[in-house]
Amino acid sequence: MHYLDLSYKPSKNDLICDFYVKPAKGISVKKVAENIALESSTGTWTELKTWKKRIERISARVFEIKGRRIKIAYPAELFEPGNISQILSSIAGNIFGMKLVESLRLEDVHIPKKLAKSFPGPEIGMEDLRRIMKIRNRPIAGTIFKPKLGLTPKEQAELAYRVYSAGIDYTKDDENLASMSFNKFEERIVRMLDVVDRIKSEEGRTVIYACNITAPADVMLERAEMIKAQGGKCIMIDIITSGWSALQFMRNQKLGLAIHAHRAMHAAFTRDPEHGISMKVIAKFARLAGVTALHTGTAVGKMEGSKREVQEIDSFLRAKWHGLKRVFPVASGGLHPALIPSLVKLLGKDIIFTCGGGLWGHPQGPEAGARAIRQALDAVMKGIPLKTHARTHPELHTALIHWSRRVR
Ligand code: CAP
Ligand code: MG
């Protein structure tokens, strides 16, 4: 059968997938591998009377099997340039549900240059965002408004002013805030961008507000246009729940807005080490689609994701890749001042980090929470141990005592 060819040498235009597969009882890895290749490219469960010899040439080929790790090459003809949904319907579609597999994980995808070039990548990349914010040599210090739902636009804007004034660079909505009865998008965006302007006029700093516009694509476009019309610089999209098509649609509008990509729901398929799709694969498609910043994990906070995995994904987002702009990794989840040294040590300074509970839970309130974060970051950037810095910085001192007692 032509789907299995261990002597095949992939061509430079082939897309290659690395899978981990656990066959169903009594089935060999070889047989499963072959079936993955056929189902994800041109075949089905039986021979076809409609088959044409020429279709063999564009079929996927298993070219390597090492234990349960297999590699499959997909000829370029199998894919529509610039169409992430189509690519994923092939390489990450039906195969996960086949009875022949007990579990299956798409670990990595190697995208050939020609296909990568059919995507725009970020309109606003990591360096562009740094330029807009005029912050060069340190991580961007951010927060997520908490409580995650329930604040009114007026309350949110007042809190924003207080924490920006106390040194926060970047604020964002939470992933499940859109436009609800207690916090309508239209009012929120007006009030929040007024605060951003106020900080600019008072301090000359360009701070960012990543407003969650997640909604059906037509509504997202209306919201993004309103943000642009009012001078906003950034939109936030929950890229998994919104879908790849919606993300591509928004990027392709060329609105000149940074896209903060939240990944809520990713763990439903990235978390099981034996089944699903790795976060690295998600990161690759998010970069192709054109996000500016992507949540990738913290390694030290409340969400799953090993150090090695987060480091590998962050390195990918910041590395050269087919000429596409770089993407800012976002570290978020359970972060607070005491974790900032290990966070920066592990992930480097090219990150946006956001502390939600780790700011709004500070015993002395929002300003102190914001200051403690900046004090911790300043200490790290100057190479001063947090405990030493805390002696002269009371907000940091309180934060260290408060959160050192917390069990994560
Ligand atoms: C963090 C957060 C983020 C998650 C996302 C939350 O809040 O706002 O959405 O961390 O996870 O709702 O939990 P805290 P990830 O700072 O209060 O934990 O970046 O891993 O996708
Ligand atoms: Mg959140």
PDB file of N, CA, C and O in Angstrom, residues 143-144 170-177 185 188 209-215 220 223-224 227 233-239 242 247 250 257-264 293 295:
ATOM      1  N   THR A 143      -1.752  43.003  33.847  1.00  0.00           N
ATOM      2  CA  THR A 143      -2.732  42.414  34.754  1.00  0.00           C
ATOM      3  C   THR A 143      -4.018  42.081  33.995  1.00  0.00           C
ATOM      4  O   THR A 143      -4.260  42.602  32.909  1.00  0.00           O
ATOM      5  N   ILE A 144      -4.785  41.188  34.608  1.00  0.00           N
ATOM      6  CA  ILE A 144      -6.115  40.839  34.122  1.00  0.00           C
ATOM      7  C   ILE A 144      -7.058  41.385  35.177  1.00  0.00           C
ATOM      8  O   ILE A 144      -6.841  41.141  36.367  1.00  0.00           O
ATOM      9  N   TYR A 170       0.227  47.133  31.011  1.00  0.00           N
ATOM     10  CA  TYR A 170      -0.639  46.397  30.082  1.00  0.00           C
ATOM     11  C   TYR A 170      -1.793  45.823  30.884  1.00  0.00           C
ATOM     12  O   TYR A 170      -1.570  45.188  31.923  1.00  0.00           O
ATOM     13  N   THR A 171      -3.012  46.067  30.477  1.00  0.00           N
ATOM     14  CA  THR A 171      -4.142  45.410  31.150  1.00  0.00           C
ATOM     15  C   THR A 171      -4.954  44.650  30.117  1.00  0.00           C
ATOM     16  O   THR A 171      -4.955  44.998  28.934  1.00  0.00           O
ATOM     17  N   LYS A 172      -5.628  43.633  30.596  1.00  0.00           N
ATOM     18  CA  LYS A 172      -6.483  42.883  29.680  1.00  0.00           C
ATOM     19  C   LYS A 172      -7.762  42.431  30.378  1.00  0.00           C
ATOM     20  O   LYS A 172      -7.789  42.263  31.605  1.00  0.00           O
ATOM     21  N   ASP A 173      -8.783  42.215  29.566  1.00  0.00           N
ATOM     22  CA  ASP A 173     -10.022  41.628  30.081  1.00  0.00           C
ATOM     23  C   ASP A 173      -9.781  40.157  30.325  1.00  0.00           C
ATOM     24  O   ASP A 173      -8.847  39.559  29.779  1.00  0.00           O
ATOM     25  N   ASP A 174     -10.666  39.563  31.072  1.00  0.00           N
ATOM     26  CA  ASP A 174     -10.565  38.122  31.236  1.00  0.00           C
ATOM     27  C   ASP A 174     -11.221  37.429  30.041  1.00  0.00           C
ATOM     28  O   ASP A 174     -11.957  38.043  29.268  1.00  0.00           O
ATOM     29  N   GLU A 175     -10.907  36.132  29.899  1.00  0.00           N
ATOM     30  CA  GLU A 175     -11.315  35.421  28.680  1.00  0.00           C
ATOM     31  C   GLU A 175     -12.834  35.301  28.525  1.00  0.00           C
ATOM     32  O   GLU A 175     -13.325  35.171  27.408  1.00  0.00           O
ATOM     33  N   ASN A 176     -13.559  35.335  29.661  1.00  0.00           N
ATOM     34  CA  ASN A 176     -15.009  35.156  29.552  1.00  0.00           C
ATOM     35  C   ASN A 176     -15.787  36.463  29.663  1.00  0.00           C
ATOM     36  O   ASN A 176     -16.999  36.463  29.812  1.00  0.00           O
ATOM     37  N   LEU A 177     -15.080  37.582  29.555  1.00  0.00           N
ATOM     38  CA  LEU A 177     -15.777  38.873  29.508  1.00  0.00           C
ATOM     39  C   LEU A 177     -15.943  39.279  28.039  1.00  0.00           C
ATOM     40  O   LEU A 177     -14.960  39.329  27.298  1.00  0.00           O
ATOM     41  N   PHE A 185     -19.749  46.139  26.098  1.00  0.00           N
ATOM     42  CA  PHE A 185     -18.521  46.449  25.363  1.00  0.00           C
ATOM     43  C   PHE A 185     -18.405  47.947  25.032  1.00  0.00           C
ATOM     44  O   PHE A 185     -17.358  48.558  25.242  1.00  0.00           O
ATOM     45  N   ARG A 188     -17.539  50.039  27.956  1.00  0.00           N
ATOM     46  CA  ARG A 188     -16.213  49.668  28.477  1.00  0.00           C
ATOM     47  C   ARG A 188     -15.101  50.271  27.628  1.00  0.00           C
ATOM     48  O   ARG A 188     -14.150  50.836  28.142  1.00  0.00           O
ATOM     49  N   TYR A 209      -4.348  48.476  26.511  1.00  0.00           N
ATOM     50  CA  TYR A 209      -5.533  47.784  27.012  1.00  0.00           C
ATOM     51  C   TYR A 209      -5.950  46.767  25.947  1.00  0.00           C
ATOM     52  O   TYR A 209      -6.324  47.149  24.831  1.00  0.00           O
ATOM     53  N   ALA A 210      -5.834  45.477  26.283  1.00  0.00           N
ATOM     54  CA  ALA A 210      -6.252  44.409  25.370  1.00  0.00           C
ATOM     55  C   ALA A 210      -7.705  44.086  25.679  1.00  0.00           C
ATOM     56  O   ALA A 210      -8.009  43.405  26.660  1.00  0.00           O
ATOM     57  N   CYS A 211      -8.582  44.617  24.836  1.00  0.00           N
ATOM     58  CA  CYS A 211     -10.019  44.481  25.075  1.00  0.00           C
ATOM     59  C   CYS A 211     -10.516  43.190  24.433  1.00  0.00           C
ATOM     60  O   CYS A 211     -10.301  42.961  23.234  1.00  0.00           O
ATOM     61  N   ASN A 212     -11.183  42.369  25.219  1.00  0.00           N
ATOM     62  CA  ASN A 212     -11.680  41.095  24.688  1.00  0.00           C
ATOM     63  C   ASN A 212     -12.864  41.359  23.758  1.00  0.00           C
ATOM     64  O   ASN A 212     -13.918  41.807  24.190  1.00  0.00           O
ATOM     65  N   ILE A 213     -12.676  41.040  22.477  1.00  0.00           N
ATOM     66  CA  ILE A 213     -13.762  41.266  21.506  1.00  0.00           C
ATOM     67  C   ILE A 213     -14.404  39.946  21.088  1.00  0.00           C
ATOM     68  O   ILE A 213     -15.190  39.899  20.141  1.00  0.00           O
ATOM     69  N   THR A 214     -14.054  38.865  21.782  1.00  0.00           N
ATOM     70  CA  THR A 214     -14.537  37.527  21.389  1.00  0.00           C
ATOM     71  C   THR A 214     -16.059  37.486  21.204  1.00  0.00           C
ATOM     72  O   THR A 214     -16.819  37.858  22.105  1.00  0.00           O
ATOM     73  N   ALA A 215     -16.464  37.048  20.024  1.00  0.00           N
ATOM     74  CA  ALA A 215     -17.887  37.018  19.630  1.00  0.00           C
ATOM     75  C   ALA A 215     -17.941  36.389  18.240  1.00  0.00           C
ATOM     76  O   ALA A 215     -16.894  36.086  17.669  1.00  0.00           O
ATOM     77  N   MET A 220     -17.139  40.655  16.048  1.00  0.00           N
ATOM     78  CA  MET A 220     -15.737  40.978  16.396  1.00  0.00           C
ATOM     79  C   MET A 220     -15.224  42.102  15.513  1.00  0.00           C
ATOM     80  O   MET A 220     -14.525  43.003  15.977  1.00  0.00           O
ATOM     81  N   ARG A 223     -16.549  45.388  16.630  1.00  0.00           N
ATOM     82  CA  ARG A 223     -15.903  45.822  17.886  1.00  0.00           C
ATOM     83  C   ARG A 223     -14.476  46.308  17.625  1.00  0.00           C
ATOM     84  O   ARG A 223     -14.040  47.323  18.178  1.00  0.00           O
ATOM     85  N   ALA A 224     -13.759  45.576  16.786  1.00  0.00           N
ATOM     86  CA  ALA A 224     -12.371  45.980  16.490  1.00  0.00           C
ATOM     87  C   ALA A 224     -12.359  47.335  15.796  1.00  0.00           C
ATOM     88  O   ALA A 224     -11.501  48.182  16.080  1.00  0.00           O
ATOM     89  N   ILE A 227     -12.783  50.002  18.304  1.00  0.00           N
ATOM     90  CA  ILE A 227     -11.553  50.202  19.075  1.00  0.00           C
ATOM     91  C   ILE A 227     -10.570  51.049  18.269  1.00  0.00           C
ATOM     92  O   ILE A 227      -9.978  52.004  18.765  1.00  0.00           O
ATOM     93  N   LYS A 233      -5.187  50.256  20.508  1.00  0.00           N
ATOM     94  CA  LYS A 233      -4.076  49.641  19.784  1.00  0.00           C
ATOM     95  C   LYS A 233      -4.120  48.123  19.801  1.00  0.00           C
ATOM     96  O   LYS A 233      -3.304  47.469  19.166  1.00  0.00           O
ATOM     97  N   CYS A 234      -5.047  47.567  20.584  1.00  0.00           N
ATOM     98  CA  CYS A 234      -4.970  46.121  20.788  1.00  0.00           C
ATOM     99  C   CYS A 234      -6.359  45.504  20.971  1.00  0.00           C
ATOM    100  O   CYS A 234      -7.216  46.097  21.624  1.00  0.00           O
ATOM    101  N   ILE A 235      -6.531  44.337  20.388  1.00  0.00           N
ATOM    102  CA  ILE A 235      -7.752  43.562  20.639  1.00  0.00           C
ATOM    103  C   ILE A 235      -7.348  42.224  21.246  1.00  0.00           C
ATOM    104  O   ILE A 235      -6.229  41.759  21.014  1.00  0.00           O
ATOM    105  N   MET A 236      -8.242  41.659  22.010  1.00  0.00           N
ATOM    106  CA  MET A 236      -7.975  40.321  22.529  1.00  0.00           C
ATOM    107  C   MET A 236      -9.020  39.368  21.941  1.00  0.00           C
ATOM    108  O   MET A 236     -10.201  39.694  21.869  1.00  0.00           O
ATOM    109  N   ILE A 237      -8.533  38.205  21.517  1.00  0.00           N
ATOM    110  CA  ILE A 237      -9.437  37.187  20.966  1.00  0.00           C
ATOM    111  C   ILE A 237      -9.151  35.854  21.656  1.00  0.00           C
ATOM    112  O   ILE A 237      -7.987  35.469  21.801  1.00  0.00           O
ATOM    113  N   ASP A 238     -10.207  35.170  22.063  1.00  0.00           N
ATOM    114  CA  ASP A 238     -10.051  33.797  22.560  1.00  0.00           C
ATOM    115  C   ASP A 238      -9.957  32.922  21.315  1.00  0.00           C
ATOM    116  O   ASP A 238     -10.980  32.588  20.694  1.00  0.00           O
ATOM    117  N   ILE A 239      -8.747  32.576  20.935  1.00  0.00           N
ATOM    118  CA  ILE A 239      -8.575  32.046  19.574  1.00  0.00           C
ATOM    119  C   ILE A 239      -9.093  30.614  19.412  1.00  0.00           C
ATOM    120  O   ILE A 239      -9.479  30.219  18.321  1.00  0.00           O
ATOM    121  N   SER A 242     -13.061  30.888  19.535  1.00  0.00           N
ATOM    122  CA  SER A 242     -13.539  31.633  18.354  1.00  0.00           C
ATOM    123  C   SER A 242     -13.288  30.849  17.080  1.00  0.00           C
ATOM    124  O   SER A 242     -14.058  30.948  16.121  1.00  0.00           O
ATOM    125  N   LEU A 247     -10.197  33.928  13.561  1.00  0.00           N
ATOM    126  CA  LEU A 247      -8.920  34.599  13.818  1.00  0.00           C
ATOM    127  C   LEU A 247      -8.307  35.093  12.505  1.00  0.00           C
ATOM    128  O   LEU A 247      -7.866  36.246  12.409  1.00  0.00           O
ATOM    129  N   MET A 250     -10.104  38.106  11.192  1.00  0.00           N
ATOM    130  CA  MET A 250      -9.770  39.352  11.881  1.00  0.00           C
ATOM    131  C   MET A 250      -8.383  39.857  11.481  1.00  0.00           C
ATOM    132  O   MET A 250      -8.193  41.037  11.218  1.00  0.00           O
ATOM    133  N   LEU A 257      -4.038  46.637  14.370  1.00  0.00           N
ATOM    134  CA  LEU A 257      -4.192  46.451  15.822  1.00  0.00           C
ATOM    135  C   LEU A 257      -3.414  45.211  16.262  1.00  0.00           C
ATOM    136  O   LEU A 257      -3.394  44.206  15.535  1.00  0.00           O
ATOM    137  N   ALA A 258      -2.794  45.301  17.424  1.00  0.00           N
ATOM    138  CA  ALA A 258      -2.150  44.112  17.990  1.00  0.00           C
ATOM    139  C   ALA A 258      -3.246  43.115  18.373  1.00  0.00           C
ATOM    140  O   ALA A 258      -4.350  43.519  18.760  1.00  0.00           O
ATOM    141  N   ILE A 259      -2.927  41.829  18.246  1.00  0.00           N
ATOM    142  CA  ILE A 259      -3.905  40.788  18.627  1.00  0.00           C
ATOM    143  C   ILE A 259      -3.353  39.989  19.801  1.00  0.00           C
ATOM    144  O   ILE A 259      -2.347  39.287  19.668  1.00  0.00           O
ATOM    145  N   HIS A 260      -4.006  40.143  20.948  1.00  0.00           N
ATOM    146  CA  HIS A 260      -3.645  39.366  22.132  1.00  0.00           C
ATOM    147  C   HIS A 260      -4.465  38.076  22.065  1.00  0.00           C
ATOM    148  O   HIS A 260      -5.694  38.118  22.110  1.00  0.00           O
ATOM    149  N   ALA A 261      -3.780  36.935  21.960  1.00  0.00           N
ATOM    150  CA  ALA A 261      -4.484  35.660  21.777  1.00  0.00           C
ATOM    151  C   ALA A 261      -4.551  34.887  23.083  1.00  0.00           C
ATOM    152  O   ALA A 261      -3.536  34.426  23.607  1.00  0.00           O
ATOM    153  N   HIS A 262      -5.774  34.775  23.613  1.00  0.00           N
ATOM    154  CA  HIS A 262      -5.984  33.922  24.786  1.00  0.00           C
ATOM    155  C   HIS A 262      -6.301  32.526  24.272  1.00  0.00           C
ATOM    156  O   HIS A 262      -6.867  32.370  23.201  1.00  0.00           O
ATOM    157  N   ARG A 263      -5.902  31.498  25.059  1.00  0.00           N
ATOM    158  CA  ARG A 263      -6.038  30.130  24.542  1.00  0.00           C
ATOM    159  C   ARG A 263      -7.035  29.288  25.340  1.00  0.00           C
ATOM    160  O   ARG A 263      -6.911  28.056  25.371  1.00  0.00           O
ATOM    161  N   ALA A 264      -7.996  29.952  26.004  1.00  0.00           N
ATOM    162  CA  ALA A 264      -8.963  29.207  26.819  1.00  0.00           C
ATOM    163  C   ALA A 264      -9.522  28.019  26.036  1.00  0.00           C
ATOM    164  O   ALA A 264      -9.890  28.162  24.876  1.00  0.00           O
ATOM    165  N   ALA A 293       0.547  38.352  20.400  1.00  0.00           N
ATOM    166  CA  ALA A 293       0.940  37.795  21.704  1.00  0.00           C
ATOM    167  C   ALA A 293       0.082  36.565  21.960  1.00  0.00           C
ATOM    168  O   ALA A 293      -1.111  36.566  21.640  1.00  0.00           O
ATOM    169  N   HIS A 295      -0.767  33.301  24.811  1.00  0.00           N
ATOM    170  CA  HIS A 295      -0.587  32.628  26.102  1.00  0.00           C
ATOM    171  C   HIS A 295       0.109  31.285  25.884  1.00  0.00           C
ATOM    172  O   HIS A 295      -0.341  30.473  25.064  1.00  0.00           O
TER     173      HIS A 295
END
